[in-house]
Amino acid sequence: MKKSDKQQKYKEVAYYPGCALEGSGHAYNRSTKALGEKLGLKLKEVDNWNCCGAMEVKNIDPKIQTYLSSRVMSTAANKMNMDVVMAPCNGCYHNLKKAEYDLENDEKSREVVDRLSKKAGHDTYQAGQVETIHALDWVKDSIGEEGLKERVKNSLEGIKIANYYGCMYTRPRHIFPEKDAGPGSESTSKPHFMDDLLEAAGADNVEFPLKTACCGGAHTLSDSDTSTKLVTNILRAAEAAGAEVIATECPTCHSGLEMHQIRAEKTLGIKTNVKIIYFTQLLGMALGLKPKKVGLHENVSDSFDFVKKKGLA
Amino acid sequence: MPIHEKSLIRPENLKVQENIEVEGIDVSGHWSTFIESRVVTDYNEALEEEIAALPGGEFIHRCWQCGSCTNSCTVNALDADFNPRYWIYLIRMGMESELLRDKDIIWQCVSCNKCTYACPRDVVPEGVMKATAHWLELKGHTPKSHSTIFDEIFSEQVIETGKIEDGRTIRRFFKQTGQALRQPWLEEMVKRLLRNLPIGMLTRMGLANFITPRTSGWSGARDAIKEYVAEQEQHHRKVLGLDDLVKAAENEL
């Protein structure tokens, strides 16, 4: 697809917030909506959406997860007549992409989804009806770096940021056919879309080796000690790279980093000071939105004094 | 002869003779360290088939033992005993008793998919780990792990209402696993969260405890999924011969 086509196509998208954005990740929901409004991008929330299955339902049975995700896409395509679904949560984004891949390539998945959809009484989702994108694709392709530069009011200049993408945004590779597709496309080994956007807003991105490391999000409660160790690695690596902020683009990663930053302090005695802020919050503030407008008060990691010091409030 | 690679041998397989005399010369202790030779007789020839019948394990037969999975593994970096390549080998060989030595850590796979990303044969090792953990529980070798308990609570709520409310899921999980909610780090987190929240937001969060979020018009989907789950459970029991196991146990009693 040509760049100008995408620019037009992403001006109005079906918005799939997902469960986390209604609960622990509400700051991400608030800041994504505020950012869309500020940029003149329209979000139409998927009617009556359901959970995509997250990291859990696939362990009961992967095909139920495929069905759950397909129902969301079916609603967007068949009831709302939309051709793009934008999911800011890595988990939702990943599951919708996985369902798309399975429905295109696996006969058994098609059979199960068709059977369940008919029983549930809605149209079966057919692969190719919608394009699922992440909030990063949404901003990058509709506004882009140049568009952002023109709109920046409070530059992020002087803020050292480690961009953290987590697992579900890039792995496994086969469900993201548009990635690793030459110049301009996203990389699965060294993702850079968030780096590009924040740099356009003036940020000093640091060289961060753990961009796609795992935070242990799937076992954040059931195996907390492992998660705490994994998160501590990420926080320390970010600080060692000179970062003051870790920018996130996934509610599970974000709350995992916040929660285990505290847990590491309380159980291992390891204290880190790096702030954890959603990239939509950073971009929003760069475009002149007030911290509360992007839900900074809903983060556990308290960065009010920090953003004030950096001239963003 | 000294054994240079002692660390590679399990301590119980190293035999030291404390009192041995050969032709009048005392060669006790260090001088007579032997490695117990290992004989495997109890193969489970159906092991690979059983794992492959569970969701995620379908492609285990493709593995050619390159070790990319273990090399890239997040959990292996924290615990060298967590070794997907080795477990896949044992499963394919049918060496069930060897596999059972590691039964208590296999569930710890965090599903980061680094193995699946690295695997040149599309084995989907992440799926194999989940299938193996599931197999251990179905066969009664391990109790349900905390991870499985969490998955079940979570999925039950999704299937019932179409959505998840995280506070409720967390409380149910802590209760079912017998953990106290009042843990210092959890209290500290709530304290920090409340510091900046306005009162309206708190009311909304409080209300979520009483009003479960739901997808409207969900009942059709709920019934369809429940029927499918029951059908799959039957299928897994059959492949693993669980009903025969139960019958055999009853006869013995």
XYZ file of C-alpha atoms in Angstrom:
566
model
C 0.000 0.000 0.000
C 1.244 3.496 -0.825
C 1.977 5.845 2.033
C -0.687 8.347 0.992
C -3.315 5.568 0.869
C -2.527 4.578 4.439
C -2.635 8.207 5.516
C -6.196 8.378 4.290
C -7.190 4.911 5.463
C -6.051 5.429 9.054
C -7.870 8.773 9.480
C -10.872 6.850 10.756
C -10.403 3.429 12.314
C -12.323 0.971 14.472
C -10.897 1.243 17.988
C -10.469 -1.908 20.059
C -9.321 -0.851 23.552
C -9.574 -4.290 25.181
C -10.095 -5.169 28.848
C -6.797 -3.906 30.241
C -7.485 -0.403 28.950
C -10.732 -0.347 30.909
C -8.928 -1.361 34.092
C -5.263 -1.180 35.048
C -4.256 0.387 31.726
C -6.811 3.196 31.751
C -4.094 5.820 31.343
C -3.266 4.293 27.960
C -6.923 4.453 26.913
C -7.251 8.084 27.987
C -4.007 9.163 26.322
C -4.712 7.283 23.066
C -8.110 8.943 22.737
C -6.705 12.372 23.649
C -3.888 11.947 21.156
C -6.313 10.928 18.402
C -8.454 13.957 19.093
C -5.453 16.271 19.069
C -4.236 14.814 15.767
C -7.658 14.870 14.124
C -7.842 11.073 13.843
C -11.238 9.489 14.390
C -11.709 6.459 16.635
C -14.940 4.455 16.470
C -15.014 1.997 19.347
C -15.943 -1.547 18.280
C -19.566 -2.164 19.343
C -19.989 -4.640 22.149
C -16.454 -5.905 21.918
C -15.279 -8.908 23.907
C -11.946 -9.986 25.394
C -9.439 -11.239 22.775
C -8.373 -14.093 25.065
C -5.248 -12.323 26.362
C -2.372 -14.641 27.362
C -4.603 -17.056 29.228
C -7.401 -18.471 27.090
C -5.005 -20.019 24.573
C -3.680 -22.239 27.369
C -7.167 -23.660 27.795
C -7.541 -23.994 24.010
C -5.915 -21.847 21.283
C -8.943 -22.117 19.000
C -11.207 -20.394 21.532
C -8.767 -17.505 21.447
C -8.963 -17.480 17.648
C -12.738 -17.361 17.875
C -12.761 -14.568 20.499
C -10.444 -12.420 18.379
C -12.369 -13.180 15.199
C -15.612 -11.992 16.795
C -14.101 -8.538 17.379
C -12.941 -8.323 13.767
C -16.274 -9.645 12.523
C -18.142 -6.884 14.366
C -15.824 -4.213 12.960
C -16.144 -5.547 9.410
C -19.704 -6.783 9.178
C -21.609 -4.570 11.603
C -19.621 -1.331 11.447
C -18.343 -1.603 7.907
C -14.803 -0.660 8.938
C -11.677 -1.937 7.225
C -9.061 -1.089 9.867
C -9.027 -2.178 13.525
C -6.572 -0.327 15.758
C -5.570 -2.036 19.013
C -3.165 -0.175 21.339
C -2.639 -3.222 23.573
C 0.116 -5.580 22.429
C -1.881 -8.586 23.617
C -5.014 -7.659 21.660
C -2.971 -6.640 18.632
C -1.047 -9.914 18.727
C -4.152 -12.079 19.136
C -6.045 -10.393 16.316
C -3.006 -10.795 14.063
C -2.660 -14.432 15.083
C -6.339 -15.103 14.387
C -5.953 -13.442 10.996
C -2.966 -15.668 10.189
C -4.653 -18.862 11.390
C -7.881 -18.128 9.546
C -5.969 -17.544 6.369
C -3.759 -20.605 6.633
C -5.383 -23.249 8.790
C -8.469 -25.149 7.671
C -9.211 -26.485 11.156
C -9.250 -22.961 12.642
C -11.646 -21.811 9.920
C -13.939 -24.735 10.680
C -14.039 -24.109 14.437
C -14.524 -20.345 14.063
C -17.288 -20.841 11.525
C -19.078 -23.337 13.747
C -18.841 -21.160 16.862
C -19.838 -17.976 14.994
C -22.931 -19.624 13.537
C -23.940 -20.955 16.943
C -23.340 -17.573 18.550
C -25.469 -16.000 15.835
C -23.142 -13.621 14.016
C -21.333 -13.481 10.688
C -18.158 -15.521 10.483
C -15.074 -13.376 10.093
C -13.262 -14.066 6.818
C -9.494 -13.478 6.639
C -8.702 -10.218 4.869
C -11.868 -8.341 5.831
C -10.010 -5.945 8.118
C -6.429 -4.856 8.630
C -5.325 -4.934 12.272
C -2.821 -2.267 13.281
C -1.110 -1.169 16.474
C -1.373 2.367 17.902
C 2.232 2.829 16.713
C 1.293 2.059 13.069
C -1.693 4.347 13.443
C 0.311 7.455 14.397
C 3.320 6.581 12.262
C 1.376 6.035 9.042
C -1.352 8.651 9.364
C 0.706 11.536 10.767
C 4.314 10.407 10.510
C 7.486 12.009 11.784
C 7.183 15.091 9.602
C 3.573 15.660 10.639
C 4.524 15.344 14.300
C 7.434 17.756 14.006
C 5.094 20.419 12.663
C 2.711 19.982 15.574
C 5.139 19.765 18.535
C 4.568 22.485 21.152
C 6.661 21.217 24.068
C 9.659 19.452 22.663
C 10.800 16.313 24.501
C 14.328 17.624 24.084
C 16.680 16.592 26.837
C 14.552 13.656 27.949
C 16.507 10.428 27.719
C 14.173 7.612 26.730
C 14.549 3.837 26.492
C 11.905 2.472 24.130
C 10.494 -0.830 25.354
C 8.337 -2.920 22.991
C 8.032 -6.271 24.783
C 7.247 -9.645 23.231
C 3.845 -9.591 21.619
C 4.503 -6.706 19.234
C 7.089 -8.624 17.229
C 6.936 -12.336 17.994
C 6.432 -14.767 16.406
C 7.436 -13.230 13.109
C 5.060 -15.160 10.819
C 1.911 -13.454 12.117
C 3.293 -10.027 11.111
C 3.825 -10.352 7.343
C 4.158 -6.563 6.937
C 7.172 -6.423 9.272
C 10.769 -7.049 8.107
C 9.590 -6.036 4.624
C 12.353 -3.707 3.570
C 13.001 0.023 4.084
C 10.361 1.863 6.075
C 8.825 -1.286 7.531
C 8.985 -2.281 11.177
C 11.742 -4.636 12.282
C 10.981 -7.643 14.473
C 14.483 -7.885 15.891
C 15.108 -4.163 16.400
C 11.740 -2.404 16.347
C 11.980 1.355 15.837
C 8.504 2.860 15.232
C 8.242 4.216 18.791
C 11.839 5.477 18.631
C 11.026 7.288 15.369
C 7.920 8.986 16.743
C 9.472 10.093 20.030
C 12.572 11.310 18.236
C 10.353 13.390 15.959
C 8.902 14.912 19.135
C 12.427 15.839 20.195
C 13.363 13.021 22.593
C 16.908 11.728 23.072
C 16.506 7.979 22.601
C 19.177 5.902 24.288
C 20.689 2.727 22.860
C 18.612 0.130 24.725
C 19.490 -3.536 24.249
C 16.373 -4.972 25.911
C 13.722 -3.486 23.597
C 12.062 -6.831 22.998
C 13.018 -8.614 26.228
C 10.232 -10.293 28.186
C 8.780 -8.694 31.343
C 7.232 -12.003 32.441
C 3.769 -10.511 31.987
C 2.078 -13.874 31.471
C 3.144 -14.960 34.962
C 3.138 -11.591 36.641
C 1.019 -12.974 39.520
C 1.404 -16.739 39.195
C 5.226 -16.658 39.234
C 5.975 -13.204 40.631
C 9.578 -13.941 41.570
C 10.474 -14.731 37.963
C 8.670 -11.614 36.726
C 10.410 -9.438 39.299
C 13.811 -10.705 38.147
C 12.967 -10.117 34.477
C 11.617 -6.616 35.113
C 14.594 -5.724 37.295
C 16.886 -6.633 34.378
C 14.922 -4.304 32.098
C 14.855 -1.397 34.572
C 18.557 -1.688 35.362
C 19.536 -2.002 31.714
C 17.536 1.137 30.943
C 19.241 3.047 33.736
C 22.644 1.743 32.689
C 21.907 3.038 29.188
C 21.296 6.458 30.720
C 17.507 6.513 30.397
C 15.303 8.640 32.647
C 12.109 7.257 31.142
C 11.024 3.905 29.754
C 8.426 4.512 27.045
C 5.853 1.720 26.784
C 3.235 0.692 24.232
C 1.505 -2.200 26.026
C -0.654 -2.074 29.180
C 0.598 -5.457 30.425
C 4.254 -4.471 30.058
C 3.522 -1.066 31.550
C 1.771 -2.302 34.680
C 4.259 -5.179 34.935
C 7.174 -2.730 34.998
C 5.399 -0.504 37.532
C 4.329 -3.349 39.781
C 7.645 -5.192 39.814
C 9.627 -1.976 40.200
C 7.908 -1.705 43.575
C 8.171 -5.430 44.271
C 11.918 -5.410 43.521
C 12.299 -2.572 45.988
C 10.258 -4.324 48.685
C 11.432 -7.930 48.264
C 14.932 -7.698 46.753
C 15.934 -4.268 48.043
C 16.748 -3.107 44.513
C 15.604 0.466 43.944
C 15.365 2.025 40.493
C 14.208 5.536 39.654
C 13.464 5.319 35.944
C 9.925 6.599 35.151
C 7.502 4.442 33.197
C 5.318 6.411 30.774
C 3.153 5.360 27.798
C 4.380 6.698 24.447
C 0.905 8.155 23.856
C 1.291 10.163 27.074
C 4.697 11.463 25.980
C 3.464 12.381 22.498
C 0.315 13.973 23.923
C 2.312 16.189 26.280
C 4.701 17.060 23.454
C 1.700 18.250 21.449
C 0.676 20.494 24.327
C -1.811 18.354 26.255
C -1.818 18.738 30.041
C -0.462 15.751 32.046
C -3.905 15.005 33.509
C -5.440 15.036 30.040
C -3.167 12.098 29.137
C -3.826 10.300 32.430
C -0.438 10.775 34.074
C -2.258 10.647 37.422
C -3.417 7.108 36.602
C 0.125 5.747 36.410
C 1.580 4.086 39.493
C 5.020 5.398 38.579
C 4.750 9.026 39.713
C 6.289 11.302 37.105
C 4.522 14.642 37.811
C 7.600 16.355 39.245
C 9.695 14.920 36.449
C 7.532 16.238 33.595
C 7.268 19.600 35.330
C 11.048 19.785 35.574
C 11.295 18.957 31.875
C 8.874 21.709 30.964
C 6.020 19.494 29.821
C 3.443 20.671 32.354
C 41.255 -41.894 37.094
C 39.799 -38.537 38.034
C 36.481 -37.638 36.461
C 36.885 -34.231 34.893
C 33.263 -33.563 34.004
C 31.889 -34.384 37.433
C 29.443 -31.495 37.251
C 27.740 -33.141 34.289
C 26.892 -36.264 36.253
C 24.081 -36.430 38.752
C 25.481 -36.847 42.273
C 23.458 -40.023 42.899
C 25.189 -41.671 39.930
C 28.684 -41.069 41.294
C 29.762 -44.047 43.358
C 32.699 -43.759 45.726
C 33.946 -46.914 47.485
C 34.747 -45.929 51.044
C 36.475 -49.187 51.869
C 38.204 -51.048 49.093
C 41.447 -52.912 48.941
C 42.911 -54.273 45.724
C 45.821 -56.737 46.025
C 46.634 -55.485 49.485
C 46.607 -51.805 48.537
C 44.021 -49.437 49.979
C 42.330 -47.553 47.099
C 39.385 -46.169 49.074
C 37.734 -42.806 48.521
C 38.714 -40.512 45.697
C 40.690 -43.240 43.903
C 37.696 -45.410 43.330
C 35.072 -43.045 42.006
C 32.858 -44.659 39.394
C 29.963 -43.528 37.302
C 26.933 -45.738 37.675
C 25.988 -46.852 34.184
C 22.498 -45.905 33.201
C 19.990 -48.346 31.769
C 16.668 -47.035 30.564
C 13.997 -49.683 30.312
C 10.730 -47.922 30.965
C 10.054 -46.119 27.708
C 6.608 -44.652 27.192
C 6.300 -45.182 23.481
C 3.108 -43.146 23.325
C 4.622 -40.061 25.005
C 5.244 -38.022 21.862
C 1.799 -38.887 20.535
C 0.163 -37.855 23.803
C 1.913 -34.473 23.885
C 1.156 -33.932 20.199
C -2.536 -34.523 20.850
C -2.713 -31.593 23.266
C -3.061 -28.011 21.977
C 0.364 -26.517 21.209
C 2.193 -29.835 20.936
C 1.179 -30.592 17.332
C 4.547 -29.897 15.709
C 6.933 -31.549 18.159
C 7.852 -34.187 15.528
C 9.603 -31.535 13.424
C 12.383 -30.938 15.979
C 15.936 -31.705 14.893
C 17.563 -30.743 18.202
C 19.489 -27.632 17.131
C 18.946 -26.023 20.537
C 17.903 -22.589 19.252
C 14.941 -22.663 21.650
C 17.033 -23.201 24.767
C 19.586 -20.689 23.515
C 17.001 -17.955 23.165
C 14.914 -18.908 26.207
C 14.042 -16.179 28.723
C 13.573 -18.607 31.615
C 16.703 -20.619 30.775
C 18.717 -17.439 31.381
C 17.431 -17.450 34.968
C 17.493 -21.214 35.554
C 19.811 -23.459 33.526
C 17.636 -26.490 34.333
C 14.851 -24.994 32.227
C 15.780 -26.652 28.948
C 13.119 -26.943 26.206
C 15.469 -28.652 23.716
C 16.248 -31.410 26.195
C 12.600 -31.938 27.158
C 11.584 -32.214 23.521
C 14.323 -34.845 23.124
C 13.078 -36.823 26.125
C 9.479 -36.675 24.934
C 10.383 -37.876 21.464
C 12.485 -40.699 22.938
C 9.683 -41.645 25.327
C 11.874 -41.169 28.402
C 9.067 -40.300 30.738
C 10.853 -40.850 34.048
C 13.692 -38.537 32.991
C 11.147 -35.885 31.998
C 9.433 -36.201 35.369
C 12.606 -35.066 37.133
C 11.848 -31.561 35.863
C 8.083 -31.705 36.324
C 7.949 -28.853 38.807
C 9.523 -26.194 36.577
C 8.103 -26.881 33.089
C 5.028 -24.711 33.775
C 7.285 -21.677 34.252
C 7.469 -20.905 30.508
C 6.510 -17.205 30.207
C 5.263 -17.453 26.578
C 7.661 -14.753 25.334
C 7.848 -16.668 22.028
C 11.587 -16.153 21.621
C 11.917 -19.892 20.950
C 9.173 -19.872 18.349
C 10.891 -16.877 16.742
C 14.253 -18.655 16.646
C 13.115 -22.171 15.709
C 14.178 -23.063 12.144
C 11.726 -25.961 11.994
C 8.510 -24.289 13.199
C 8.181 -26.640 16.140
C 6.493 -23.868 18.184
C 8.395 -24.865 21.337
C 6.295 -22.439 23.399
C 3.236 -24.520 22.524
C 5.100 -27.725 23.367
C 5.944 -26.332 26.822
C 2.270 -25.533 27.450
C 1.163 -28.941 26.157
C 3.750 -30.663 28.382
C 2.707 -28.703 31.475
C -0.893 -29.561 30.683
C -0.003 -33.237 30.187
C 1.765 -33.386 33.578
C -1.377 -32.076 35.265
C -3.825 -34.271 33.350
C -1.797 -37.379 34.187
C -1.652 -36.385 37.828
C 2.138 -35.993 37.964
C 1.836 -32.435 39.271
C -0.922 -30.487 40.969
C -2.389 -27.586 38.987
C 0.272 -24.884 38.778
C -0.470 -21.307 39.792
C -0.306 -20.465 36.120
C -3.044 -22.989 35.265
C -5.204 -21.794 38.145
C -4.863 -18.231 36.855
C -5.625 -19.285 33.265
C -8.752 -21.098 34.438
C -10.095 -18.238 36.557
C -9.416 -15.821 33.721
C -10.921 -17.965 30.960
C -13.959 -18.827 33.046
C -14.723 -15.125 33.447
C -14.176 -14.390 29.760
C -16.392 -17.270 28.670
C -19.081 -16.293 31.171
C -19.223 -12.525 30.570
C -17.126 -11.813 27.455
C -14.815 -9.481 29.372
C -12.287 -9.301 32.189
C -12.199 -7.031 35.200
C -8.664 -7.281 36.552
C -9.379 -6.510 40.217
C -11.837 -9.367 40.517
C -9.533 -11.813 38.718
C -6.645 -10.917 41.027
C -8.721 -11.318 44.180
C -10.072 -14.703 43.085
C -6.578 -15.876 42.167
C -5.075 -14.889 45.519
C -7.939 -16.561 47.342
C -7.756 -19.817 45.383
C -3.982 -20.104 45.778
C -4.136 -19.291 49.483
C -2.081 -16.107 49.261
C -2.757 -13.072 51.426
C -3.860 -9.932 49.615
C -2.078 -7.805 52.185
C 1.446 -8.124 50.840
C 3.778 -5.181 51.478
C 4.569 -4.591 47.795
C 0.922 -4.817 46.758
C -0.128 -2.367 49.473
C 2.653 -0.004 48.441
C 1.450 -0.184 44.835
C -2.138 0.621 45.756
C -0.911 3.479 47.976
C 1.072 4.988 45.103
C -1.808 4.507 42.693
C -4.225 6.313 44.992
C -1.880 9.257 45.540
C -2.889 11.093 42.381
C -6.284 9.659 41.552
C -9.290 11.948 41.686
C -12.348 10.877 43.650
C -14.513 10.214 40.566
C -12.045 7.659 39.299
C -12.008 5.905 42.675
C -15.774 5.658 42.667
C -15.665 4.119 39.211
C -13.087 1.560 40.324
C -15.092 0.787 43.461
C -18.238 0.244 41.448
C -16.431 -2.232 39.192
C -16.313 -4.533 42.227
C -20.081 -4.815 42.208
C -20.971 -4.405 38.571
C -19.098 -6.892 36.423
C -18.326 -5.534 32.966
C -20.040 -7.641 30.317
C -20.373 -7.847 26.574
C -24.054 -7.479 25.817
C -25.659 -10.183 23.699
C -22.940 -12.596 24.799
C -25.053 -15.625 25.754
C -24.941 -17.197 22.264
C -21.156 -17.032 22.150
C -20.924 -18.281 25.744
C -22.961 -21.402 25.046
C -21.090 -22.139 21.821
C -17.696 -21.881 23.559
C -18.795 -23.996 26.529
C -19.970 -26.753 24.227
C -16.656 -26.680 22.364
C -14.622 -26.792 25.596
C -16.533 -29.831 26.852
C -16.020 -31.594 23.532
C -12.265 -30.922 23.565
C -11.939 -32.130 27.156
C -13.560 -35.417 26.219
C -11.177 -35.743 23.289
C -8.061 -35.139 25.442
C -9.189 -37.633 28.073
C -9.611 -40.221 25.376
C -6.208 -39.684 23.738
C -4.395 -39.793 27.073
C -6.385 -42.863 28.156
C -7.407 -41.078 31.366
C -10.691 -42.954 31.753
C -8.850 -46.282 31.560
C -6.394 -45.043 34.194
C -9.242 -44.135 36.507
C -10.929 -47.514 35.928
C -7.685 -49.398 36.601
C -7.212 -47.454 39.837
C -10.769 -48.249 40.913
C -10.277 -51.963 40.245
C -7.148 -51.973 42.345
C -9.063 -50.485 45.248
